[in-house]
Every structure is written in structure tokens, then in C-alpha cells.
Short mmCIF file of N, CA and C in Angstrom, two decimals:
data_model
loop_
_atom_site.label_atom_id
_atom_site.label_comp_id
_atom_site.label_asym_id
_atom_site.label_seq_id
_atom_site.Cartn_x
_atom_site.Cartn_y
_atom_site.Cartn_z
N MET A 1 74.56 161.01 79.16
CA MET A 1 75.62 161.87 78.13
C MET A 1 77.37 161.95 78.63
N LYS A 2 77.67 161.62 77.52
CA LYS A 2 79.62 162.09 77.97
C LYS A 2 80.19 163.19 78.62
N SER A 3 80.58 163.34 79.77
CA SER A 3 81.20 164.45 80.25
C SER A 3 82.58 164.74 80.06
N TYR A 4 83.33 165.67 80.00
CA TYR A 4 84.35 165.83 79.61
C TYR A 4 85.41 166.76 80.86
N SER A 5 86.32 166.09 81.26
CA SER A 5 87.21 167.09 82.96
C SER A 5 88.13 168.47 81.51
N VAL A 6 88.18 168.97 82.74
CA VAL A 6 88.44 170.62 82.89
C VAL A 6 89.93 170.03 81.79
N TYR A 7 90.54 171.77 81.02
CA TYR A 7 91.35 171.22 79.87
C TYR A 7 92.58 171.29 81.11
N ARG A 8 92.97 171.29 82.24
CA ARG A 8 94.35 171.76 83.14
C ARG A 8 94.57 170.27 83.50
N ASN A 9 93.19 169.41 83.49
CA ASN A 9 93.52 168.05 84.15
C ASN A 9 94.32 167.42 83.06
N ILE A 10 94.18 167.49 82.00
CA ILE A 10 95.07 166.60 80.89
C ILE A 10 96.66 166.86 81.10
N ARG A 11 96.96 168.23 81.49
CA ARG A 11 98.59 168.08 81.95
C ARG A 11 98.82 167.15 83.13
N LYS A 12 98.03 166.65 83.54
CA LYS A 12 98.33 165.44 84.42
C LYS A 12 98.67 164.29 84.42
N ASN A 13 97.72 163.51 82.79
CA ASN A 13 98.22 162.59 83.07
C ASN A 13 98.43 162.24 81.03
N ALA A 14 99.34 163.15 80.86
CA ALA A 14 99.08 163.12 79.50
C ALA A 14 99.95 161.40 79.21
N VAL A 15 99.18 161.08 77.91
CA VAL A 15 99.35 159.40 77.60
C VAL A 15 99.90 159.55 76.13
N ILE A 16 100.79 158.78 75.77
CA ILE A 16 100.69 158.34 74.07
C ILE A 16 100.52 156.63 73.77
N PHE A 17 99.79 156.42 73.23
CA PHE A 17 99.27 154.76 73.06
C PHE A 17 99.42 154.65 74.13
N GLY A 18 98.77 154.88 75.19
CA GLY A 18 98.49 154.09 76.43
C GLY A 18 99.64 154.31 77.29
N LEU A 19 100.83 155.12 76.57
CA LEU A 19 101.76 154.81 77.54
C LEU A 19 102.25 156.45 78.49
N ALA A 20 102.59 156.54 79.65
CA ALA A 20 103.10 157.95 80.15
C ALA A 20 104.67 158.31 79.33
N VAL A 21 104.74 159.57 79.06
CA VAL A 21 105.90 160.34 78.15
C VAL A 21 107.05 159.95 78.85
N SER A 22 107.31 159.31 79.82
CA SER A 22 108.03 159.23 79.68
C SER A 22 109.25 157.47 79.21
N SER A 23 107.53 157.07 79.48
CA SER A 23 107.56 155.30 79.18
C SER A 23 107.51 155.42 77.57
N PHE A 24 106.79 156.22 77.20
CA PHE A 24 107.05 156.61 75.31
C PHE A 24 108.25 156.77 75.19
N ALA A 25 108.55 158.02 75.91
CA ALA A 25 110.70 157.93 75.27
C ALA A 25 111.30 156.59 75.45
N ILE A 26 110.92 155.87 76.51
CA ILE A 26 111.75 154.55 76.57
C ILE A 26 111.45 153.91 75.61
N GLN A 27 110.17 153.40 74.97
CA GLN A 27 109.91 152.38 74.28
C GLN A 27 110.25 152.66 72.39
N MET A 28 110.45 154.43 72.88
CA MET A 28 110.70 154.77 71.33
C MET A 28 112.10 154.62 71.07
N GLY A 29 113.49 154.50 71.97
CA GLY A 29 114.63 154.19 71.98
C GLY A 29 114.98 153.39 71.75
N SER A 30 113.99 152.29 72.48
CA SER A 30 114.04 150.74 72.24
C SER A 30 113.80 150.23 70.52
N VAL A 31 112.84 151.10 70.12
CA VAL A 31 112.37 151.04 68.60
C VAL A 31 113.56 151.51 67.93
N ILE A 32 114.24 152.33 68.29
CA ILE A 32 115.19 152.96 67.42
C ILE A 32 116.58 152.13 67.41
N ALA A 33 116.74 152.07 68.70
CA ALA A 33 117.85 151.00 68.48
C ALA A 33 117.57 149.58 68.36
N SER A 34 116.52 149.66 67.96
CA SER A 34 116.21 148.21 67.04
C SER A 34 116.33 148.19 65.81
N LEU A 35 115.72 149.11 65.07
CA LEU A 35 115.72 150.02 63.73
C LEU A 35 117.37 149.87 63.21
N LEU A 36 118.27 150.29 64.10
CA LEU A 36 119.54 150.49 63.75
C LEU A 36 120.26 149.44 63.63
N LEU A 37 119.84 147.83 64.75
CA LEU A 37 120.69 146.86 64.66
C LEU A 37 120.21 146.15 63.19
N ILE A 38 118.84 146.37 63.21
CA ILE A 38 118.08 145.53 61.67
C ILE A 38 119.15 145.48 60.45
N ILE A 39 119.60 147.12 60.63
CA ILE A 39 119.79 148.18 59.12
C ILE A 39 120.98 147.20 59.10
N PHE A 40 121.88 147.63 60.16
CA PHE A 40 123.77 147.03 60.18
C PHE A 40 123.60 145.53 60.51
N ALA A 41 122.74 144.75 60.67
CA ALA A 41 123.02 143.64 60.91
C ALA A 41 121.53 142.84 60.53
N PHE A 42 121.44 142.18 59.66
CA PHE A 42 119.72 141.78 59.02
C PHE A 42 120.05 140.68 58.86
N LYS A 43 119.52 140.20 60.10
CA LYS A 43 119.26 138.43 60.23
C LYS A 43 117.58 137.93 60.38
N LEU A 44 117.45 137.09 60.07
CA LEU A 44 115.95 136.95 59.81
C LEU A 44 115.56 136.85 61.82
N LEU A 45 116.73 135.62 62.17
CA LEU A 45 116.28 135.55 63.57
C LEU A 45 116.11 137.01 64.38
N LEU A 46 116.94 137.49 64.30
CA LEU A 46 117.57 139.20 64.63
C LEU A 46 116.13 139.63 65.13
N LEU A 47 115.56 139.65 63.44
CA LEU A 47 114.40 140.52 63.75
C LEU A 47 112.93 140.11 64.35
N LEU A 48 113.16 138.67 64.27
CA LEU A 48 112.04 137.88 65.17
C LEU A 48 112.10 138.37 66.61
N GLY A 49 113.64 138.52 66.84
CA GLY A 49 113.91 138.48 68.12
C GLY A 49 113.58 140.32 68.95
N LEU A 50 113.87 141.06 68.14
CA LEU A 50 114.00 142.33 68.42
C LEU A 50 112.02 142.78 68.37
N LEU A 51 111.54 142.05 67.08
CA LEU A 51 109.90 142.35 67.27
C LEU A 51 109.61 141.65 68.94
N VAL A 52 110.12 140.53 68.81
CA VAL A 52 109.36 140.15 70.45
C VAL A 52 109.61 141.22 71.66
N TRP A 53 110.78 141.41 71.20
CA TRP A 53 111.39 142.18 72.42
C TRP A 53 110.42 143.89 73.17
N ASN A 54 110.61 143.93 71.30
CA ASN A 54 109.51 145.54 71.72
C ASN A 54 108.24 145.38 71.65
N PHE A 55 107.70 144.23 71.80
CA PHE A 55 106.24 144.14 71.77
C PHE A 55 106.49 143.40 73.52
N GLY A 56 107.49 142.94 73.77
CA GLY A 56 106.87 142.51 75.52
C GLY A 56 107.35 143.54 76.11
N LEU A 57 108.29 144.65 75.89
CA LEU A 57 108.71 146.08 76.48
C LEU A 57 107.37 146.53 76.72
N TYR A 58 106.56 146.73 75.69
CA TYR A 58 105.54 147.75 75.51
C TYR A 58 104.30 147.09 76.65
N ILE A 59 104.14 145.69 76.22
CA ILE A 59 103.19 145.25 77.16
C ILE A 59 103.80 145.61 79.11
N THR A 60 105.33 145.46 79.36
CA THR A 60 105.55 145.59 80.65
C THR A 60 105.59 147.15 81.02
N LEU A 61 105.70 148.28 80.02
CA LEU A 61 105.42 149.71 80.36
C LEU A 61 103.94 149.36 80.59
N LEU A 62 103.35 149.26 79.59
CA LEU A 62 101.86 149.23 80.23
C LEU A 62 101.44 148.74 81.42
N ARG A 63 101.85 147.79 81.86
CA ARG A 63 101.78 146.85 83.00
C ARG A 63 102.41 147.77 84.26
N ILE A 64 103.56 148.27 84.44
CA ILE A 64 103.63 149.24 85.01
C ILE A 64 103.24 151.17 85.41
N ASN A 65 102.45 151.35 84.42
CA ASN A 65 101.65 152.60 84.58
C ASN A 65 100.85 151.87 85.15
N SER A 66 99.66 151.05 85.30
CA SER A 66 98.54 150.71 85.61
C SER A 66 98.59 150.66 87.26
N PHE A 67 99.91 150.73 87.66
CA PHE A 67 100.18 150.97 89.41
C PHE A 67 100.17 152.19 89.49
N PRO A 68 99.24 152.44 90.71
CA PRO A 68 99.29 154.05 91.32
C PRO A 68 100.21 154.31 91.55
N PHE A 69 101.41 154.07 91.84
CA PHE A 69 102.48 154.69 92.41
C PHE A 69 103.18 155.29 91.82
N THR A 70 102.82 154.58 90.21
CA THR A 70 103.94 155.70 89.18
C THR A 70 103.12 156.25 88.70
N ARG A 71 101.78 157.29 89.13
CA ARG A 71 101.20 158.33 88.73
C ARG A 71 101.43 159.36 89.56
N VAL A 72 101.98 160.34 88.47
CA VAL A 72 102.95 161.58 89.30
C VAL A 72 101.77 162.82 89.54
N SER A 73 100.30 162.48 89.55
CA SER A 73 99.22 163.62 90.28
C SER A 73 99.65 164.41 91.12
N ALA A 74 100.21 163.08 92.02
CA ALA A 74 100.76 164.15 93.66
C ALA A 74 101.44 165.08 93.35
N ARG A 75 102.36 165.31 92.32
CA ARG A 75 103.31 166.17 93.03
C ARG A 75 102.68 167.45 91.44
N LEU A 76 101.93 167.60 90.86
CA LEU A 76 101.22 168.34 90.53
C LEU A 76 100.76 169.44 91.69
N PRO A 77 100.63 170.91 91.08
CA PRO A 77 99.53 171.07 92.44
C PRO A 77 98.28 171.36 91.87
N SER A 78 97.34 171.49 92.37
CA SER A 78 96.18 170.97 92.06
C SER A 78 95.22 172.62 91.05
N LEU A 79 95.86 173.64 91.26
CA LEU A 79 95.47 174.42 90.29
C LEU A 79 96.94 175.27 89.70
N ILE A 80 96.68 175.36 88.25
CA ILE A 80 97.65 176.05 88.07
C ILE A 80 97.25 177.36 87.63
N SER A 81 98.06 178.66 87.64
CA SER A 81 97.77 180.02 87.44
C SER A 81 99.08 180.94 87.29
N ASN A 82 98.74 181.79 86.91
CA ASN A 82 100.05 182.69 86.25
C ASN A 82 100.07 183.76 87.35
N LYS A 83 98.86 183.83 88.29
CA LYS A 83 98.81 184.77 89.24
C LYS A 83 100.60 184.93 89.82
N GLN A 84 100.88 186.10 90.09
CA GLN A 84 102.12 186.28 90.57
C GLN A 84 101.84 186.05 92.41
N THR A 85 102.83 185.53 93.12
CA THR A 85 102.40 185.28 94.21
C THR A 85 103.66 186.00 95.09
N GLY A 86 104.42 186.64 94.76
CA GLY A 86 105.57 187.65 95.27
C GLY A 86 105.49 188.25 96.13
N LEU A 87 105.87 188.64 97.35
CA LEU A 87 106.05 189.51 98.61
C LEU A 87 106.05 191.05 98.21
N SER A 88 107.02 191.69 97.26
CA SER A 88 106.62 192.57 96.76
C SER A 88 105.62 193.03 96.19
N ARG A 89 105.04 194.40 97.14
CA ARG A 89 103.61 195.48 96.64
C ARG A 89 104.03 196.67 96.57
N TYR A 90 104.96 196.76 95.31
CA TYR A 90 104.93 197.91 94.56
C TYR A 90 103.92 198.73 94.03
N TYR A 91 102.85 197.96 93.73
CA TYR A 91 102.11 198.82 93.08
C TYR A 91 101.02 199.36 94.41
N GLU A 92 101.59 199.01 95.52
CA GLU A 92 100.23 199.64 96.83
C GLU A 92 101.40 200.10 97.19
N TYR A 93 101.18 202.09 97.10
CA TYR A 93 101.74 202.60 97.57
C TYR A 93 101.23 203.49 99.01
#
């Protein structure tokens, strides 16, 4: 039977199309810039070049995300809680 992890672990490694959120933002920036170039300077070679560029960038970002040093799980706490951790004890008189 398939097992699922606890919901709070989803926030540690959010992915969109196999990319981390920051890598996905880089990819979308490249796609938007490519669309602007295609709209304002339409050429067949430019279209093919930008398709190859975006596909290559996607493959590169996927490979970079597969390295263990790119994971951010070490920076996040092991438990996320709303409990107040302040030193003031105004409720204990």
C-alpha cells in the first residue's frame, strides 16, 4: 500500500514541473523573455533557437536540482509550530 508523508513536509520541497520554486521562476522568466522576442522580432531561426534554449535551460535546471547541495531542507526547522516561545510570563502571576 502506498504511504504518504505528513503535510508539513510538503513545504520543505515544493516543486513545479519537477523544478524547485526558484528554478521554476528562472524558467518562466526565460519563457516570457522568449515570447517577447518572438512577438517583436519574428524569424524562423529565432523561434527554433529560443525553443532549443528553453528546453536546454529546463534540462540544466533539472540536473542542478538533482544535486544534494541544492536542497533547502537543512535550513528549515524540523517542526513548524504556532506556539509562542517568548520569555515573558505575563500569564503566571
